[in-house]
Amino acid sequence: MSREKAAQHVLDQVERHTQWFNRSIPMIASENLISPMARRLLASDFHDRYAEGHPGKRYYQGLVYIDEVERECRRLALELFRCSWADVRCVSGTEANIAAFAATTKPGDLITAVSTADGGHISHAKFGGAGIRGCAIETYPWDQDAMTIDVAKTVKMIRERKPQLVVFGQSMFLFPTPIQEAAQAAHEVGATVMYDGAHVMGLIAGKRFQDPLREGADFITGSTHKTLPGPQGALILGNFPEGAEEQQGTLARKLDRAVFPGTVSSHHLHHLAAKTVALAEHLDFGEAYADQVIKNAKALAQALHEKGVAVLGEKRGFTQSHQVVVDVKAHGGGSWAAQALEDGGLITNMNMLPGDTSALHPSGLRLGTQEMTRIGMKERDMADVAQFLVDVVIKKEKPAEVSKRVAAFRERFQGIHYCYQDGAPAYKFWKLG
Ligand SMILES: *Cc1c(COP(=O)(O)O)cnc(C)c1O
């Protein structure tokens, strides 16, 4: 293959991928669809530029319009999250967490977090950013029925172990974390409290989950592309005085310096532009969207439960977020089920459940309703989606047969919603020539 043919082949793969997603049901809880306006900005000249520092205090020229956008991005982030300080430059949630660990700890310090089996993120663990920082990590006692931290035992642990940094927030995230008492205990022992809202930023901003900055968190980190339907990237948010990053010794300054020059050089200015549009759209449509996302998750969980699937969190009504977690150990396990579902047109991921020890052979599947909501699905559609899943995982129908029914169902959901060009094609890729 000539190099040019190889390059053309890339375009073909993207085209085929796009068509495949158009006839499938997207259920991965960490993904979303960016709006048409935001998507356009990702291909703009902003991509080709650099802008180190802050608007008006740059190391490069040529940033007149980029500064304008960055100021607006920050202003909208403050409005959306009802806070007084925001760093909008982080390029991913993991990078924001690495910056946060650098700002709040030294090697050898203790970080407490949720274990990965209970739903914690790898960046909070020994093999991720927290471990790379050289910190020791201890995980919280878990309440399996409530699917959250065990508050009394966590408070006791924080008082005894006196960590430097107390981290809340998960990747498997069904219910808000009761952080109030634990944050108070953390502050009593001099710890900083970080809430990693990567998965639930869109629900927090939509006022439908919890309000960490008012419940005791000192700051929030979180991705801008999971339930918040923006470009890949992240935010760090706090209630520090405006301009606090100029004051020596403040947490705001440590976070600011840990982002730049610490962990970000180019902050992906095309993403910055798309992020700004996504924040504006979320201010206009975020509450209605978050409402529907959670209604859909509850409806999906209920339908799966009624069709005989083991859904976690039953005692609390299954979910209060965008996620539904099911145990498919009895039906072939998470890795088998995820592959069979992909062949059937349902894009999901296998997931560890409390008690699991293998990330490669876990018992569960994690499902998310945020992208299905963006393409217009409502509660009544969740029964159809649940049936497709049951047909593959429990009834063991041929996935290829199920995928035909999935594609026919998906024809009704081709537009994107909760954005300025309501109803525009959800998945679109323009091939050259
Ligand atoms: C997804 C996730 C991250 C990482 O975010 P990226 O943007 O993928 O780097 C961090 N923390 C939690 C809790 C997550 O779920």
PDB file of N, CA, C and O in Angstrom, residues 241-280:
ATOM      1  N   PRO A 241     -10.968  32.847  46.108  1.00  0.00           N
ATOM      2  CA  PRO A 241     -11.188  34.203  45.602  1.00  0.00           C
ATOM      3  C   PRO A 241     -10.613  34.346  44.187  1.00  0.00           C
ATOM      4  O   PRO A 241      -9.584  33.722  43.878  1.00  0.00           O
ATOM      5  N   GLU A 242     -11.252  35.143  43.375  1.00  0.00           N
ATOM      6  CA  GLU A 242     -10.752  35.360  42.013  1.00  0.00           C
ATOM      7  C   GLU A 242      -9.324  35.904  42.087  1.00  0.00           C
ATOM      8  O   GLU A 242      -9.027  36.773  42.908  1.00  0.00           O
ATOM      9  N   GLY A 243      -8.455  35.343  41.259  1.00  0.00           N
ATOM     10  CA  GLY A 243      -7.055  35.798  41.275  1.00  0.00           C
ATOM     11  C   GLY A 243      -6.233  35.191  42.403  1.00  0.00           C
ATOM     12  O   GLY A 243      -5.065  35.564  42.603  1.00  0.00           O
ATOM     13  N   ALA A 244      -6.814  34.222  43.132  1.00  0.00           N
ATOM     14  CA  ALA A 244      -6.092  33.613  44.269  1.00  0.00           C
ATOM     15  C   ALA A 244      -4.798  32.946  43.827  1.00  0.00           C
ATOM     16  O   ALA A 244      -3.868  32.796  44.623  1.00  0.00           O
ATOM     17  N   GLU A 245      -4.752  32.561  42.527  1.00  0.00           N
ATOM     18  CA  GLU A 245      -3.535  31.884  42.051  1.00  0.00           C
ATOM     19  C   GLU A 245      -2.322  32.819  42.059  1.00  0.00           C
ATOM     20  O   GLU A 245      -1.196  32.359  41.919  1.00  0.00           O
ATOM     21  N   GLU A 246      -2.539  34.118  42.246  1.00  0.00           N
ATOM     22  CA  GLU A 246      -1.400  35.049  42.339  1.00  0.00           C
ATOM     23  C   GLU A 246      -0.868  35.153  43.766  1.00  0.00           C
ATOM     24  O   GLU A 246       0.179  35.754  43.999  1.00  0.00           O
ATOM     25  N   GLN A 247      -1.588  34.570  44.747  1.00  0.00           N
ATOM     26  CA  GLN A 247      -1.161  34.667  46.151  1.00  0.00           C
ATOM     27  C   GLN A 247      -0.295  33.476  46.546  1.00  0.00           C
ATOM     28  O   GLN A 247      -0.748  32.322  46.446  1.00  0.00           O
ATOM     29  N   GLN A 248       0.918  33.768  47.022  1.00  0.00           N
ATOM     30  CA  GLN A 248       1.843  32.708  47.461  1.00  0.00           C
ATOM     31  C   GLN A 248       1.176  31.773  48.477  1.00  0.00           C
ATOM     32  O   GLN A 248       0.481  32.239  49.361  1.00  0.00           O
ATOM     33  N   GLY A 249       1.422  30.465  48.314  1.00  0.00           N
ATOM     34  CA  GLY A 249       1.029  29.513  49.349  1.00  0.00           C
ATOM     35  C   GLY A 249      -0.422  29.061  49.301  1.00  0.00           C
ATOM     36  O   GLY A 249      -0.812  28.189  50.063  1.00  0.00           O
ATOM     37  N   THR A 250      -1.231  29.635  48.411  1.00  0.00           N
ATOM     38  CA  THR A 250      -2.640  29.220  48.378  1.00  0.00           C
ATOM     39  C   THR A 250      -2.807  27.934  47.576  1.00  0.00           C
ATOM     40  O   THR A 250      -2.006  27.618  46.689  1.00  0.00           O
ATOM     41  N   LEU A 251      -3.880  27.228  47.880  1.00  0.00           N
ATOM     42  CA  LEU A 251      -4.203  26.019  47.119  1.00  0.00           C
ATOM     43  C   LEU A 251      -4.433  26.378  45.650  1.00  0.00           C
ATOM     44  O   LEU A 251      -4.007  25.648  44.743  1.00  0.00           O
ATOM     45  N   ALA A 252      -5.075  27.537  45.416  1.00  0.00           N
ATOM     46  CA  ALA A 252      -5.319  27.965  44.035  1.00  0.00           C
ATOM     47  C   ALA A 252      -4.010  28.120  43.273  1.00  0.00           C
ATOM     48  O   ALA A 252      -3.895  27.710  42.112  1.00  0.00           O
ATOM     49  N   ARG A 253      -3.007  28.695  43.922  1.00  0.00           N
ATOM     50  CA  ARG A 253      -1.721  28.889  43.241  1.00  0.00           C
ATOM     51  C   ARG A 253      -1.044  27.549  42.964  1.00  0.00           C
ATOM     52  O   ARG A 253      -0.477  27.330  41.897  1.00  0.00           O
ATOM     53  N   LYS A 254      -1.134  26.642  43.953  1.00  0.00           N
ATOM     54  CA  LYS A 254      -0.508  25.326  43.754  1.00  0.00           C
ATOM     55  C   LYS A 254      -1.174  24.584  42.598  1.00  0.00           C
ATOM     56  O   LYS A 254      -0.510  23.940  41.785  1.00  0.00           O
ATOM     57  N   LEU A 255      -2.499  24.674  42.526  1.00  0.00           N
ATOM     58  CA  LEU A 255      -3.208  24.009  41.425  1.00  0.00           C
ATOM     59  C   LEU A 255      -2.831  24.659  40.093  1.00  0.00           C
ATOM     60  O   LEU A 255      -2.541  23.977  39.105  1.00  0.00           O
ATOM     61  N   ASP A 256      -2.825  25.982  40.077  1.00  0.00           N
ATOM     62  CA  ASP A 256      -2.496  26.730  38.863  1.00  0.00           C
ATOM     63  C   ASP A 256      -1.116  26.333  38.335  1.00  0.00           C
ATOM     64  O   ASP A 256      -0.947  26.042  37.152  1.00  0.00           O
ATOM     65  N   ARG A 257      -0.128  26.298  39.223  1.00  0.00           N
ATOM     66  CA  ARG A 257       1.245  25.974  38.807  1.00  0.00           C
ATOM     67  C   ARG A 257       1.377  24.491  38.435  1.00  0.00           C
ATOM     68  O   ARG A 257       2.215  24.127  37.617  1.00  0.00           O
ATOM     69  N   ALA A 258       0.574  23.654  39.077  1.00  0.00           N
ATOM     70  CA  ALA A 258       0.638  22.227  38.745  1.00  0.00           C
ATOM     71  C   ALA A 258       0.047  21.966  37.357  1.00  0.00           C
ATOM     72  O   ALA A 258       0.449  21.026  36.665  1.00  0.00           O
ATOM     73  N   VAL A 259      -0.903  22.817  36.940  1.00  0.00           N
ATOM     74  CA  VAL A 259      -1.442  22.672  35.581  1.00  0.00           C
ATOM     75  C   VAL A 259      -0.407  23.202  34.586  1.00  0.00           C
ATOM     76  O   VAL A 259       0.049  22.478  33.705  1.00  0.00           O
ATOM     77  N   PHE A 260      -0.044  24.461  34.718  1.00  0.00           N
ATOM     78  CA  PHE A 260       1.017  25.017  33.886  1.00  0.00           C
ATOM     79  C   PHE A 260       1.983  25.788  34.758  1.00  0.00           C
ATOM     80  O   PHE A 260       1.533  26.626  35.542  1.00  0.00           O
ATOM     81  N   PRO A 261       3.265  25.494  34.720  1.00  0.00           N
ATOM     82  CA  PRO A 261       3.968  24.621  33.774  1.00  0.00           C
ATOM     83  C   PRO A 261       4.015  23.138  34.140  1.00  0.00           C
ATOM     84  O   PRO A 261       4.642  22.364  33.428  1.00  0.00           O
ATOM     85  N   GLY A 262       3.314  22.735  35.201  1.00  0.00           N
ATOM     86  CA  GLY A 262       3.496  21.374  35.719  1.00  0.00           C
ATOM     87  C   GLY A 262       3.128  20.252  34.772  1.00  0.00           C
ATOM     88  O   GLY A 262       3.925  19.344  34.529  1.00  0.00           O
ATOM     89  N   THR A 263       1.903  20.268  34.260  1.00  0.00           N
ATOM     90  CA  THR A 263       1.451  19.074  33.525  1.00  0.00           C
ATOM     91  C   THR A 263       0.868  19.372  32.145  1.00  0.00           C
ATOM     92  O   THR A 263       0.553  18.437  31.402  1.00  0.00           O
ATOM     93  N   VAL A 264       0.656  20.656  31.815  1.00  0.00           N
ATOM     94  CA  VAL A 264       0.107  20.992  30.494  1.00  0.00           C
ATOM     95  C   VAL A 264       0.986  22.061  29.865  1.00  0.00           C
ATOM     96  O   VAL A 264       1.301  23.054  30.522  1.00  0.00           O
ATOM     97  N   SER A 265       1.362  21.850  28.620  1.00  0.00           N
ATOM     98  CA  SER A 265       2.034  22.919  27.899  1.00  0.00           C
ATOM     99  C   SER A 265       1.017  23.523  26.935  1.00  0.00           C
ATOM    100  O   SER A 265       0.512  24.617  27.146  1.00  0.00           O
ATOM    101  N   SER A 266       0.664  22.770  25.887  1.00  0.00           N
ATOM    102  CA  SER A 266      -0.420  23.226  25.015  1.00  0.00           C
ATOM    103  C   SER A 266      -1.739  22.784  25.617  1.00  0.00           C
ATOM    104  O   SER A 266      -1.908  21.599  25.927  1.00  0.00           O
ATOM    105  N   HIS A 267      -2.665  23.698  25.802  1.00  0.00           N
ATOM    106  CA  HIS A 267      -3.946  23.233  26.352  1.00  0.00           C
ATOM    107  C   HIS A 267      -5.007  23.006  25.273  1.00  0.00           C
ATOM    108  O   HIS A 267      -6.190  23.133  25.531  1.00  0.00           O
ATOM    109  N   HIS A 268      -4.567  22.624  24.077  1.00  0.00           N
ATOM    110  CA  HIS A 268      -5.482  22.148  23.026  1.00  0.00           C
ATOM    111  C   HIS A 268      -6.585  23.189  22.779  1.00  0.00           C
ATOM    112  O   HIS A 268      -7.719  23.024  23.240  1.00  0.00           O
ATOM    113  N   LEU A 269      -6.199  24.234  22.072  1.00  0.00           N
ATOM    114  CA  LEU A 269      -7.059  25.421  21.976  1.00  0.00           C
ATOM    115  C   LEU A 269      -8.341  25.158  21.185  1.00  0.00           C
ATOM    116  O   LEU A 269      -9.351  25.827  21.417  1.00  0.00           O
ATOM    117  N   HIS A 270      -8.305  24.204  20.276  1.00  0.00           N
ATOM    118  CA  HIS A 270      -9.552  23.821  19.583  1.00  0.00           C
ATOM    119  C   HIS A 270     -10.520  23.184  20.589  1.00  0.00           C
ATOM    120  O   HIS A 270     -11.722  23.420  20.544  1.00  0.00           O
ATOM    121  N   HIS A 271      -9.964  22.408  21.522  1.00  0.00           N
ATOM    122  CA  HIS A 271     -10.823  21.855  22.579  1.00  0.00           C
ATOM    123  C   HIS A 271     -11.332  22.958  23.495  1.00  0.00           C
ATOM    124  O   HIS A 271     -12.462  22.903  23.967  1.00  0.00           O
ATOM    125  N   LEU A 272     -10.463  23.948  23.757  1.00  0.00           N
ATOM    126  CA  LEU A 272     -10.888  25.083  24.585  1.00  0.00           C
ATOM    127  C   LEU A 272     -12.107  25.766  23.957  1.00  0.00           C
ATOM    128  O   LEU A 272     -13.086  26.088  24.650  1.00  0.00           O
ATOM    129  N   ALA A 273     -12.061  25.965  22.646  1.00  0.00           N
ATOM    130  CA  ALA A 273     -13.182  26.609  21.947  1.00  0.00           C
ATOM    131  C   ALA A 273     -14.438  25.735  22.036  1.00  0.00           C
ATOM    132  O   ALA A 273     -15.539  26.220  22.346  1.00  0.00           O
ATOM    133  N   ALA A 274     -14.267  24.441  21.804  1.00  0.00           N
ATOM    134  CA  ALA A 274     -15.411  23.524  21.857  1.00  0.00           C
ATOM    135  C   ALA A 274     -15.958  23.411  23.277  1.00  0.00           C
ATOM    136  O   ALA A 274     -17.172  23.326  23.503  1.00  0.00           O
ATOM    137  N   LYS A 275     -15.045  23.458  24.251  1.00  0.00           N
ATOM    138  CA  LYS A 275     -15.440  23.412  25.666  1.00  0.00           C
ATOM    139  C   LYS A 275     -16.322  24.616  25.996  1.00  0.00           C
ATOM    140  O   LYS A 275     -17.334  24.501  26.698  1.00  0.00           O
ATOM    141  N   THR A 276     -15.934  25.765  25.483  1.00  0.00           N
ATOM    142  CA  THR A 276     -16.686  26.995  25.751  1.00  0.00           C
ATOM    143  C   THR A 276     -18.114  26.876  25.216  1.00  0.00           C
ATOM    144  O   THR A 276     -19.085  27.210  25.907  1.00  0.00           O
ATOM    145  N   VAL A 277     -18.242  26.373  23.991  1.00  0.00           N
ATOM    146  CA  VAL A 277     -19.573  26.171  23.408  1.00  0.00           C
ATOM    147  C   VAL A 277     -20.360  25.136  24.230  1.00  0.00           C
ATOM    148  O   VAL A 277     -21.549  25.326  24.525  1.00  0.00           O
ATOM    149  N   ALA A 278     -19.691  24.059  24.633  1.00  0.00           N
ATOM    150  CA  ALA A 278     -20.384  23.008  25.408  1.00  0.00           C
ATOM    151  C   ALA A 278     -20.892  23.567  26.739  1.00  0.00           C
ATOM    152  O   ALA A 278     -21.987  23.208  27.194  1.00  0.00           O
ATOM    153  N   LEU A 279     -20.114  24.455  27.369  1.00  0.00           N
ATOM    154  CA  LEU A 279     -20.553  25.040  28.646  1.00  0.00           C
ATOM    155  C   LEU A 279     -21.771  25.933  28.428  1.00  0.00           C
ATOM    156  O   LEU A 279     -22.727  25.910  29.207  1.00  0.00           O
ATOM    157  N   ALA A 280     -21.742  26.710  27.348  1.00  0.00           N
ATOM    158  CA  ALA A 280     -22.896  27.568  27.033  1.00  0.00           C
ATOM    159  C   ALA A 280     -24.133  26.705  26.775  1.00  0.00           C
ATOM    160  O   ALA A 280     -25.232  26.989  27.285  1.00  0.00           O
TER     161      ALA A 280
END
